[in-house]
């Protein structure tokens, strides 16, 4: 039952109007959530249970990093890595605010150390290296920390011969780290090259928004690329393009749907089905050796295997 | 009489000297007078002044030198450095992008007869307004990056070293460019350039802006001309995003650390190639010669390694970029 229906019921039963102030207070208490897209009111609990997708209009709200991990990784199987990597200010960058100050405030506000979380876990029983970006941390921008965390994750996944899933949500490179941030595109792509050469599966999941340097590197390098519905995905900013071309762009420009049409993503998968879809793909891409290992882990080794006589 | 050289605003003190020298020469030609003494003096002082100005350029001034309309372009260096240049066209997918040129040529030093065949790839700005429209001001479409990759794979198959010249305001931000996968084209180049076994030398000759520059920028050696700039974002865009207006280009240019000297000390580039006094555009042939020697020396070092060694060194080089606390 949506809040609107509930209010309507209450109005009928009490025969007295609920003040807008009262309504606002209950939203502010966090008990109810108003959809930013369709304005429908739902129990916050219901929205969370629905992977933060609006039950009325299917609008995909932004997901915080830790929530995303909880949505994808089997309970109790997550082991994070490199949690303590922190950004420096190698350029002593200062715009309207010094970068160090911006960092401190963002760390305090979000409780995050930077814009990416990485680790290993099981996805429906499949071991994966998972990296998720958190848009709350300076717009998910990619600086040295995001670059280093993703690179280490991919390198270690290559060593362990396991697939990598990266959930992208980013405004692009972090300008405040200058060329160091641009080079993270190269660094992550290099690690992906080795992962690919080892014939291991890499799936980026593109969520709203995926732009700039992230799009021009690991977001577009998947063996299989998945996008969330209506996610904004592009290299150049929409405003920049409009200024350059001096024309309005089509509404669906740089949407997941448009990228699917132009051949740059494989599937648009609603978040509520994301874990199942990934599990299916992971299962289909197990190589014979993986299956062999899986079998071996639960069964006695086959007799035919060459065992040296003692 | 040759066209008067275009002067940048900070070169204005030089303008007086340039004018005086030209006037005295004209007078001398008309009156058959010997003024070589005066001309020598003025030229000496002009050279001193030029040296002073260019030794102390601010980052935003360097940006102007890097974007100077007469600054030698990729094709200028190709003409000035290589023999048997044969341009190769097309990405084999959709089109041929005039903003990205590529082809095969021979790098021949004086003391060797055969020379080294190479593949050359670079962004190409126009040399005048009309040319600039054709070249899209050096802003490649995805087709340009795909042509570049096609030629790099060609080089790898035939064991030819790859030399790239970076000079772009960025990859083109357009409707078609996005729909045809600008991001995908650049991303693929980044990954594939790490798989190539042949030597790769990338040189920033003018401006190298953002992913559009990096898309041909993964090299065993990354070199920069003295007044070239290389940045994660153009100072103009940075100013409008972070300062929310376009008045802070100077601050942005300074903050972003875009000069060859800054980037050398940050370990982003390997070597700075000195420019002639007053910048590459003042003496393009001298610049081409210096660049040629630098490329040849670097190539010699890289050719002493195996393909596997080069790949692993290239990986380590980019792997180590970034600064963080642990
Ligand atoms: Zn809704």
XYZ file of C-alpha atoms and ligand atoms in Angstrom:
637
model
C 0.000 0.000 0.000
C 1.420 3.361 -0.947
C 1.333 6.265 1.456
C -1.104 8.139 -0.735
C -3.641 5.302 -0.394
C -2.924 5.122 3.295
C -3.507 8.827 3.766
C -6.658 8.582 1.707
C -7.882 5.750 3.923
C -7.060 7.685 7.030
C -8.837 10.749 5.720
C -11.933 8.664 5.068
C -11.863 6.984 8.442
C -11.067 10.025 10.522
C -12.983 12.459 8.368
C -10.290 14.971 9.156
C -7.549 16.176 6.766
C -3.924 15.409 7.612
C -1.880 18.564 7.573
C 0.942 18.755 5.002
C 3.269 19.534 7.919
C 2.385 16.241 9.553
C 3.037 14.428 6.289
C 6.397 16.147 5.900
C 7.385 15.189 9.429
C 6.802 11.512 8.817
C 8.932 11.678 5.647
C 11.641 13.503 7.566
C 11.536 10.776 10.235
C 12.596 8.380 7.507
C 9.624 6.124 7.949
C 8.369 7.077 4.503
C 10.248 7.791 1.310
C 8.987 10.054 -1.444
C 10.149 8.962 -4.908
C 12.207 11.710 -6.544
C 10.848 10.623 -9.909
C 7.107 9.986 -9.489
C 6.542 11.471 -6.003
C 4.851 8.282 -4.800
C 5.220 7.650 -1.086
C 6.327 4.247 0.140
C 7.491 2.702 3.374
C 11.266 3.222 3.426
C 11.589 -0.407 4.506
C 9.750 -1.533 1.361
C 11.961 0.582 -0.893
C 15.111 -0.828 0.708
C 13.773 -4.351 0.353
C 13.165 -3.591 -3.308
C 16.901 -2.750 -3.773
C 16.090 0.977 -3.610
C 13.948 0.753 -6.719
C 10.664 2.657 -6.545
C 7.883 0.034 -6.447
C 5.576 2.391 -8.350
C 7.683 3.701 -11.266
C 10.801 1.473 -11.112
C 13.033 4.501 -10.656
C 16.499 3.303 -9.628
C 17.693 5.402 -6.693
C 21.423 5.743 -6.074
C 22.861 2.948 -3.959
C 25.512 3.542 -1.324
C 28.601 1.372 -1.624
C 28.011 -0.842 1.422
C 24.361 -1.396 0.409
C 25.477 -2.462 -3.046
C 27.855 -5.024 -1.578
C 25.044 -6.351 0.618
C 22.783 -6.611 -2.438
C 25.293 -8.671 -4.418
C 27.431 -10.665 -2.013
C 26.242 -13.756 -0.129
C 25.716 -13.014 3.539
C 28.822 -13.455 5.639
C 31.183 -14.056 2.718
C 32.547 -10.533 2.195
C 36.169 -9.784 2.966
C 37.141 -6.222 2.141
C 40.678 -5.285 1.070
C 42.682 -2.051 1.226
C 40.093 -0.317 3.370
C 42.577 2.153 4.745
C 43.850 3.689 1.539
C 43.395 7.449 1.793
C 43.732 10.256 -0.713
C 46.640 12.650 -0.530
C 46.864 16.117 -1.975
C 49.912 15.724 -4.229
C 49.187 18.939 -6.163
C 48.272 21.093 -3.137
C 45.154 21.814 -5.106
C 42.932 24.670 -4.123
C 39.880 25.967 -5.955
C 37.087 27.616 -3.990
C 38.097 25.282 -1.186
C 41.389 23.448 -0.571
C 41.250 19.801 -1.700
C 42.403 18.550 1.726
C 39.482 20.340 3.339
C 37.061 18.922 0.784
C 38.427 15.440 1.507
C 38.154 15.796 5.277
C 34.588 17.043 5.080
C 33.565 14.268 2.704
C 35.160 11.607 4.913
C 33.284 12.999 7.917
C 29.987 13.344 6.108
C 29.978 9.926 4.436
C 32.027 7.772 6.777
C 33.848 6.519 3.684
C 37.602 6.689 3.108
C 37.239 7.313 -0.637
C 34.930 6.703 -3.588
C 35.499 2.960 -3.986
C 35.090 -0.189 -1.887
C 36.824 -3.399 -2.903
C 37.030 -6.946 -1.696
C 36.352 -10.604 -2.298
C 33.181 -12.503 -1.693
C 30.785 -15.101 -3.007
C 27.970 -14.268 -5.396
C 25.501 -17.158 -5.129
C 28.434 -19.393 -4.395
C 30.737 -18.017 -7.082
C 33.932 -16.393 -5.812
C 34.446 -12.921 -7.325
C 36.506 -9.800 -6.895
C 34.014 -6.962 -6.434
C 34.616 -3.228 -6.619
C 31.837 -0.703 -6.085
C 31.925 3.057 -6.468
C 30.100 5.352 -4.088
C 28.752 8.521 -5.669
C 28.495 10.258 -2.298
C 32.266 10.607 -2.139
C 33.004 13.610 -4.367
C 30.678 12.388 -7.095
C 32.389 8.999 -7.246
C 35.366 10.702 -8.850
C 38.420 8.609 -9.653
C 41.692 9.654 -8.090
C 44.756 7.700 -7.014
C 42.876 5.760 -4.324
C 40.104 4.504 -6.604
C 42.753 3.658 -9.217
C 44.975 1.799 -6.775
C 42.119 -0.099 -5.115
C 40.657 -1.276 -8.422
C 44.089 -2.150 -9.808
C 44.963 -4.249 -6.750
C 41.561 -5.925 -6.846
C 41.991 -6.873 -10.494
C 45.599 -8.015 -10.007
C 44.667 -10.209 -7.065
C 41.669 -11.590 -8.937
C 44.016 -12.525 -11.787
C 46.284 -14.283 -9.285
C 43.308 -16.159 -7.843
C 41.894 -16.877 -11.325
C 38.482 -15.429 -10.473
C 36.106 -13.054 -12.290
C 35.853 -9.345 -11.516
C 32.683 -7.278 -11.221
C 32.992 -3.481 -11.005
C 29.891 -1.413 -10.233
C 30.456 2.024 -11.772
C 28.965 5.285 -10.484
C 31.183 8.223 -11.225
C 31.439 11.729 -12.550
C 34.860 10.844 -14.010
C 38.439 11.688 -13.134
C 39.134 13.650 -9.948
C 40.453 16.974 -11.255
C 42.028 17.870 -7.927
C 44.633 15.148 -8.469
C 45.516 16.403 -11.945
C 47.421 13.999 -14.180
C 47.637 11.408 -11.408
C 43.901 10.921 -11.819
C 44.089 10.664 -15.626
C 46.740 7.977 -15.267
C 44.444 5.820 -13.144
C 42.537 5.124 -16.379
C 45.730 3.680 -17.827
C 46.614 1.780 -14.676
C 43.244 0.028 -14.315
C 43.132 -0.743 -18.059
C 46.597 -2.314 -17.784
C 45.436 -4.588 -14.979
C 42.339 -5.505 -17.000
C 44.551 -6.383 -19.958
C 46.350 -8.999 -17.837
C 43.074 -10.269 -16.387
C 41.733 -10.633 -19.915
C 44.901 -12.326 -21.134
C 44.398 -14.886 -18.346
C 40.972 -15.500 -19.956
C 39.053 -14.439 -16.884
C 35.614 -12.873 -16.972
C 35.149 -9.173 -16.270
C 31.697 -7.597 -15.975
C 31.247 -3.881 -15.354
C 27.796 -2.826 -14.131
C 27.045 0.720 -15.285
C 24.797 2.661 -12.935
C 23.599 6.244 -12.896
C 25.813 8.133 -13.673
C 28.840 6.636 -15.434
C 30.756 9.359 -17.217
C 34.077 10.826 -18.310
C 37.281 8.944 -17.593
C 35.451 5.981 -16.094
C 33.487 5.496 -19.315
C 36.691 5.929 -21.329
C 38.385 3.134 -19.406
C 37.124 0.231 -17.269
C 33.384 0.849 -17.750
C 33.685 0.011 -21.456
C 36.182 -2.847 -21.184
C 33.881 -5.621 -20.014
C 33.632 -9.010 -21.672
C 29.974 -8.442 -20.911
C 28.612 -5.004 -20.031
C 25.476 -4.620 -17.957
C 23.629 -1.356 -17.307
C 20.845 -0.373 -14.929
C 17.646 1.032 -16.477
C 17.784 4.705 -17.474
C 21.351 5.100 -16.178
C 23.164 8.079 -17.682
C 26.290 6.780 -19.419
C 28.607 8.869 -21.572
C 32.073 10.222 -22.175
C 31.534 13.952 -22.685
C 29.055 15.853 -20.529
C 25.648 16.544 -22.005
C 25.984 20.282 -21.334
C 29.375 20.464 -23.060
C 27.964 18.732 -26.128
C 24.937 21.035 -26.218
C 27.246 24.046 -26.032
C 29.513 22.672 -28.764
C 26.696 21.765 -31.137
C 24.350 24.608 -30.104
C 21.392 22.251 -30.302
C 19.148 20.352 -27.918
C 19.954 16.697 -27.623
C 17.378 13.899 -27.785
C 15.892 12.916 -24.415
C 17.278 9.394 -24.518
C 20.794 10.620 -25.384
C 23.470 8.911 -23.238
C 20.939 6.663 -21.512
C 21.492 2.955 -20.944
C 18.693 2.353 -23.458
C 20.460 4.428 -26.104
C 23.759 2.623 -25.499
C 22.003 -0.714 -25.858
C 20.557 0.444 -29.164
C 23.983 1.546 -30.403
C 25.641 -1.686 -29.370
C 27.693 -0.603 -26.364
C 26.008 -2.568 -23.583
C 24.854 -6.179 -23.609
C 21.802 -5.968 -21.379
C 19.816 -3.592 -19.262
C 19.093 -5.410 -16.027
C 16.767 -4.066 -13.318
C 18.542 -3.967 -9.992
C 16.102 -6.415 -8.450
C 17.346 -9.016 -10.959
C 21.001 -8.029 -10.966
C 22.321 -10.653 -8.581
C 20.503 -13.479 -10.367
C 21.700 -12.295 -13.756
C 25.306 -12.042 -12.600
C 25.089 -15.485 -11.001
C 23.790 -16.964 -14.231
C 26.578 -15.349 -16.254
C 29.238 -16.465 -13.785
C 27.914 -20.020 -13.969
C 27.855 -19.996 -17.783
C 31.437 -18.741 -17.956
C 32.985 -21.261 -15.634
C 35.787 -22.861 -17.558
C 36.187 -26.636 -17.514
C 39.020 -26.305 -14.997
C 36.809 -24.263 -12.671
C 34.103 -26.919 -12.784
C 36.760 -29.534 -12.230
C 37.930 -27.664 -9.144
C 34.384 -27.220 -7.904
C 33.757 -30.938 -8.261
C 37.037 -31.745 -6.615
C 36.199 -29.631 -3.652
C 33.178 -31.761 -2.818
C 34.055 -35.097 -4.327
C 36.864 -37.586 -4.060
C 39.418 -37.065 -6.861
C 38.721 -39.359 -9.821
C 40.698 -42.587 -9.856
C 42.087 -41.887 -13.297
C 44.051 -38.919 -12.028
C 47.765 -39.551 -12.184
C 48.988 -40.145 -8.691
C 52.630 -40.939 -8.311
C 53.194 -44.288 -6.623
C 54.913 -44.005 -3.287
C 58.442 40.075 -47.351
C 57.474 37.213 -45.029
C 54.313 37.544 -42.986
C 54.852 39.162 -39.607
C 54.983 36.447 -36.960
C 51.996 36.191 -34.628
C 52.993 37.418 -31.174
C 51.441 36.276 -27.929
C 50.533 38.997 -25.414
C 53.504 38.298 -23.162
C 55.809 38.563 -26.154
C 54.763 42.229 -26.655
C 58.025 43.678 -25.317
C 59.671 41.704 -28.089
C 57.458 43.304 -30.694
C 59.387 46.600 -30.509
C 62.627 44.871 -31.306
C 61.165 42.829 -34.111
C 59.704 46.013 -35.648
C 62.886 48.045 -35.300
C 64.963 45.316 -36.843
C 62.598 45.021 -39.785
C 62.518 48.806 -40.288
C 66.281 49.172 -40.193
C 66.643 46.335 -42.682
C 64.178 48.028 -45.042
C 65.954 51.376 -44.726
C 69.285 49.735 -45.328
C 67.995 47.970 -48.430
C 66.632 51.284 -49.777
C 69.692 53.396 -48.961
C 72.440 50.858 -49.484
C 73.731 51.622 -45.982
C 75.682 49.214 -43.817
C 73.635 48.793 -40.620
C 74.723 45.292 -39.709
C 76.224 46.567 -36.424
C 72.892 48.051 -35.258
C 70.947 45.036 -36.423
C 73.305 42.694 -34.611
C 72.902 44.643 -31.385
C 69.142 44.687 -31.595
C 68.965 41.011 -32.474
C 71.189 40.193 -29.542
C 68.934 42.126 -27.175
C 65.827 40.558 -28.678
C 67.305 37.115 -28.143
C 68.132 37.953 -24.527
C 64.616 39.205 -23.912
C 63.080 36.170 -25.596
C 65.188 33.911 -23.441
C 64.116 35.742 -20.269
C 60.450 35.637 -21.180
C 60.414 31.988 -22.167
C 62.463 30.832 -19.219
C 59.838 32.236 -16.861
C 56.575 31.369 -18.563
C 53.601 30.820 -16.272
C 51.489 27.685 -16.885
C 48.746 29.647 -18.666
C 51.360 31.331 -20.860
C 52.788 27.942 -21.747
C 49.266 26.864 -22.642
C 49.206 29.723 -25.166
C 52.552 28.692 -26.638
C 51.344 25.091 -26.828
C 48.284 26.283 -28.753
C 50.102 28.833 -30.913
C 48.519 28.853 -34.380
C 51.958 28.556 -36.017
C 53.171 25.777 -33.722
C 54.420 22.809 -35.759
C 51.825 20.037 -36.029
C 52.155 16.267 -36.320
C 52.401 16.422 -40.119
C 55.070 19.143 -39.887
C 57.236 16.896 -37.741
C 56.557 13.927 -39.978
C 57.819 15.961 -42.950
C 60.788 17.263 -41.008
C 61.937 14.004 -39.458
C 61.033 10.959 -41.549
C 61.587 9.602 -45.019
C 59.232 7.634 -47.273
C 56.164 8.841 -45.341
C 53.135 6.963 -46.586
C 49.866 7.986 -45.004
C 47.381 5.203 -44.323
C 43.696 5.995 -44.052
C 40.596 4.656 -42.391
C 39.492 2.693 -39.350
C 38.043 -0.204 -41.417
C 34.816 0.252 -39.488
C 33.164 3.478 -40.509
C 35.343 6.334 -41.770
C 38.671 8.080 -41.986
C 39.183 10.709 -39.316
C 41.280 13.666 -40.535
C 41.876 14.707 -36.895
C 44.012 11.607 -36.407
C 46.696 10.920 -39.001
C 48.719 7.772 -39.292
C 51.031 5.912 -41.585
C 54.376 4.254 -42.149
C 57.735 5.946 -42.661
C 61.454 5.514 -42.118
C 63.516 7.028 -39.333
C 67.015 7.414 -40.754
C 69.945 8.914 -38.878
C 72.942 10.266 -40.801
C 75.230 7.361 -40.032
C 72.912 4.537 -40.934
C 71.955 3.614 -44.444
C 68.848 1.535 -43.958
C 66.968 3.402 -41.270
C 64.195 2.045 -39.096
C 60.671 1.636 -40.481
C 58.124 2.944 -37.996
C 54.396 3.485 -37.641
C 53.480 7.082 -36.827
C 50.178 8.171 -35.325
C 49.148 11.619 -34.156
C 46.361 14.095 -33.706
C 46.408 16.723 -36.419
C 45.291 20.318 -35.965
C 44.601 22.462 -38.996
C 47.252 24.847 -40.271
C 44.674 27.510 -41.151
C 40.968 28.141 -40.569
C 39.805 26.047 -43.507
C 42.154 23.190 -42.627
C 41.091 23.428 -39.001
C 37.484 22.803 -39.950
C 38.502 19.719 -41.933
C 40.731 18.561 -39.062
C 38.047 19.369 -36.475
C 40.660 21.396 -34.560
C 42.503 18.189 -33.746
C 39.579 16.640 -31.875
C 39.237 13.011 -32.999
C 36.040 11.049 -33.381
C 35.927 7.437 -32.157
C 36.945 6.568 -35.734
C 40.253 8.315 -35.106
C 41.041 6.160 -32.088
C 39.986 3.038 -33.985
C 42.237 3.995 -36.894
C 45.058 4.512 -34.404
C 44.516 1.050 -32.916
C 44.318 -0.558 -36.328
C 47.691 0.959 -37.208
C 49.235 0.026 -33.867
C 48.205 -3.593 -34.369
C 49.701 -3.364 -37.841
C 52.956 -2.145 -36.311
C 52.938 -5.013 -33.818
C 52.455 -7.581 -36.582
C 55.324 -6.218 -38.650
C 57.655 -5.512 -35.754
C 57.671 -1.766 -36.339
C 58.091 0.642 -33.408
C 55.186 3.021 -32.795
C 55.724 6.754 -32.467
C 52.723 8.824 -31.423
C 52.423 12.613 -31.425
C 49.894 14.059 -29.014
C 48.312 17.426 -29.828
C 44.606 17.705 -29.058
C 42.130 19.875 -27.129
C 40.390 16.555 -26.371
C 38.316 13.852 -27.992
C 35.405 15.447 -29.828
C 32.343 15.975 -27.620
C 29.569 15.353 -30.133
C 26.304 13.503 -30.577
C 27.640 11.132 -33.219
C 30.892 10.653 -31.332
C 28.991 9.517 -28.252
C 26.624 7.280 -30.190
C 29.542 5.600 -31.923
C 31.328 4.979 -28.630
C 33.921 7.653 -27.941
C 34.461 6.181 -24.484
C 34.739 2.613 -25.779
C 37.231 3.589 -28.479
C 39.574 5.323 -26.034
C 39.189 2.598 -23.398
C 40.081 -0.137 -25.871
C 43.244 1.714 -26.918
C 44.324 2.057 -23.291
C 44.000 -1.671 -22.724
C 45.425 -2.839 -26.052
C 48.472 -0.575 -25.937
C 49.585 -2.607 -22.914
C 49.472 -5.786 -24.993
C 51.775 -4.603 -27.789
C 55.314 -5.937 -27.895
C 56.913 -3.340 -30.158
C 58.500 -0.202 -28.662
C 56.094 2.712 -28.175
C 57.243 6.312 -27.749
C 54.624 9.002 -27.151
C 55.511 12.672 -27.487
C 53.270 15.544 -26.406
C 54.097 18.179 -29.030
C 51.402 20.745 -28.245
C 48.438 20.351 -25.940
C 47.419 16.982 -24.560
C 43.992 17.275 -23.047
C 42.321 14.524 -21.091
C 41.319 11.055 -22.273
C 41.515 12.220 -25.866
C 45.268 12.614 -25.427
C 45.768 9.485 -23.337
C 43.999 7.434 -26.037
C 47.329 7.334 -27.929
C 49.471 7.999 -24.865
C 50.483 4.619 -23.410
C 54.177 4.375 -24.168
C 57.410 2.822 -22.968
C 58.589 6.410 -23.018
C 56.426 9.504 -22.713
C 58.218 12.650 -23.830
C 57.129 16.280 -23.825
C 58.334 19.312 -25.710
C 59.452 22.041 -23.319
C 56.401 24.261 -23.793
C 53.833 21.510 -24.337
C 51.089 20.921 -21.759
C 49.369 17.725 -20.641
C 46.293 17.809 -18.419
C 43.422 15.729 -17.071
C 41.029 18.503 -18.138
C 41.403 21.763 -20.045
C 41.974 24.699 -17.669
C 38.886 26.335 -19.231
C 36.589 23.443 -18.290
C 38.251 23.089 -14.898
C 37.635 26.763 -14.196
C 33.978 26.564 -15.135
C 33.390 23.408 -13.067
C 35.386 24.183 -9.922
C 35.231 27.981 -9.856
C 31.835 28.078 -11.583
C 33.013 30.728 -14.062
C 35.538 31.038 -16.880
C 37.571 33.782 -15.219
C 39.892 31.418 -13.359
C 41.796 29.831 -16.227
C 45.113 31.091 -14.848
C 44.508 29.562 -11.433
C 43.243 26.342 -13.001
C 46.283 26.101 -15.276
C 48.573 26.609 -12.291
C 46.706 24.253 -9.950
C 46.412 21.378 -12.416
C 50.221 21.083 -12.880
C 50.236 20.797 -16.639
C 53.750 21.839 -17.638
C 56.501 19.477 -18.735
C 58.582 20.452 -15.696
C 55.803 19.675 -13.214
C 54.941 16.403 -14.910
C 58.587 15.318 -15.041
C 58.927 15.855 -11.308
C 55.654 13.973 -10.718
C 56.975 11.001 -12.695
C 54.201 11.231 -15.279
C 56.602 11.852 -18.167
C 60.138 10.621 -18.791
C 61.908 13.412 -20.616
C 61.602 17.083 -21.555
C 62.761 18.005 -25.045
C 64.148 21.562 -25.151
C 62.619 23.955 -27.659
C 64.470 26.618 -29.623
C 64.383 30.157 -28.138
C 60.873 31.597 -28.419
C 59.267 28.185 -28.885
C 59.104 25.467 -31.548
C 57.256 27.725 -33.993
C 60.227 30.129 -34.147
C 62.528 27.481 -35.576
C 60.539 24.418 -36.679
C 63.476 22.783 -38.441
C 65.698 23.055 -35.385
C 62.885 21.616 -33.288
C 62.377 18.745 -35.727
C 66.087 17.909 -35.602
C 66.146 17.856 -31.779
C 63.013 15.721 -31.717
C 64.469 13.336 -34.279
C 67.627 12.785 -32.252
C 65.656 12.290 -29.039
C 63.344 9.764 -30.666
C 66.256 7.877 -32.197
C 68.131 7.699 -28.866
C 65.091 6.452 -26.973
C 64.331 3.944 -29.692
C 67.851 2.552 -29.500
C 67.470 1.929 -25.780
C 64.065 0.312 -26.184
C 65.217 -1.939 -29.012
C 67.824 -3.441 -26.706
C 64.962 -5.055 -24.761
C 62.757 -7.993 -25.665
C 59.049 -7.479 -26.355
C 58.237 -9.176 -23.079
C 60.591 -6.888 -21.167
C 59.083 -3.825 -22.786
C 55.565 -4.912 -21.906
C 56.425 -5.612 -18.327
C 58.344 -2.336 -17.982
C 55.406 -0.460 -19.543
C 53.050 -2.084 -17.068
C 55.232 -1.196 -14.092
C 55.682 2.371 -15.310
C 51.947 3.134 -15.319
C 51.283 0.811 -12.386
C 53.350 3.035 -10.121
C 51.482 6.260 -10.959
C 49.349 7.748 -8.210
C 49.851 8.988 -4.671
C 47.957 7.811 -1.613
C 48.331 7.097 2.087
C 48.200 3.558 3.356
Zn 8.712 6.374 -8.388
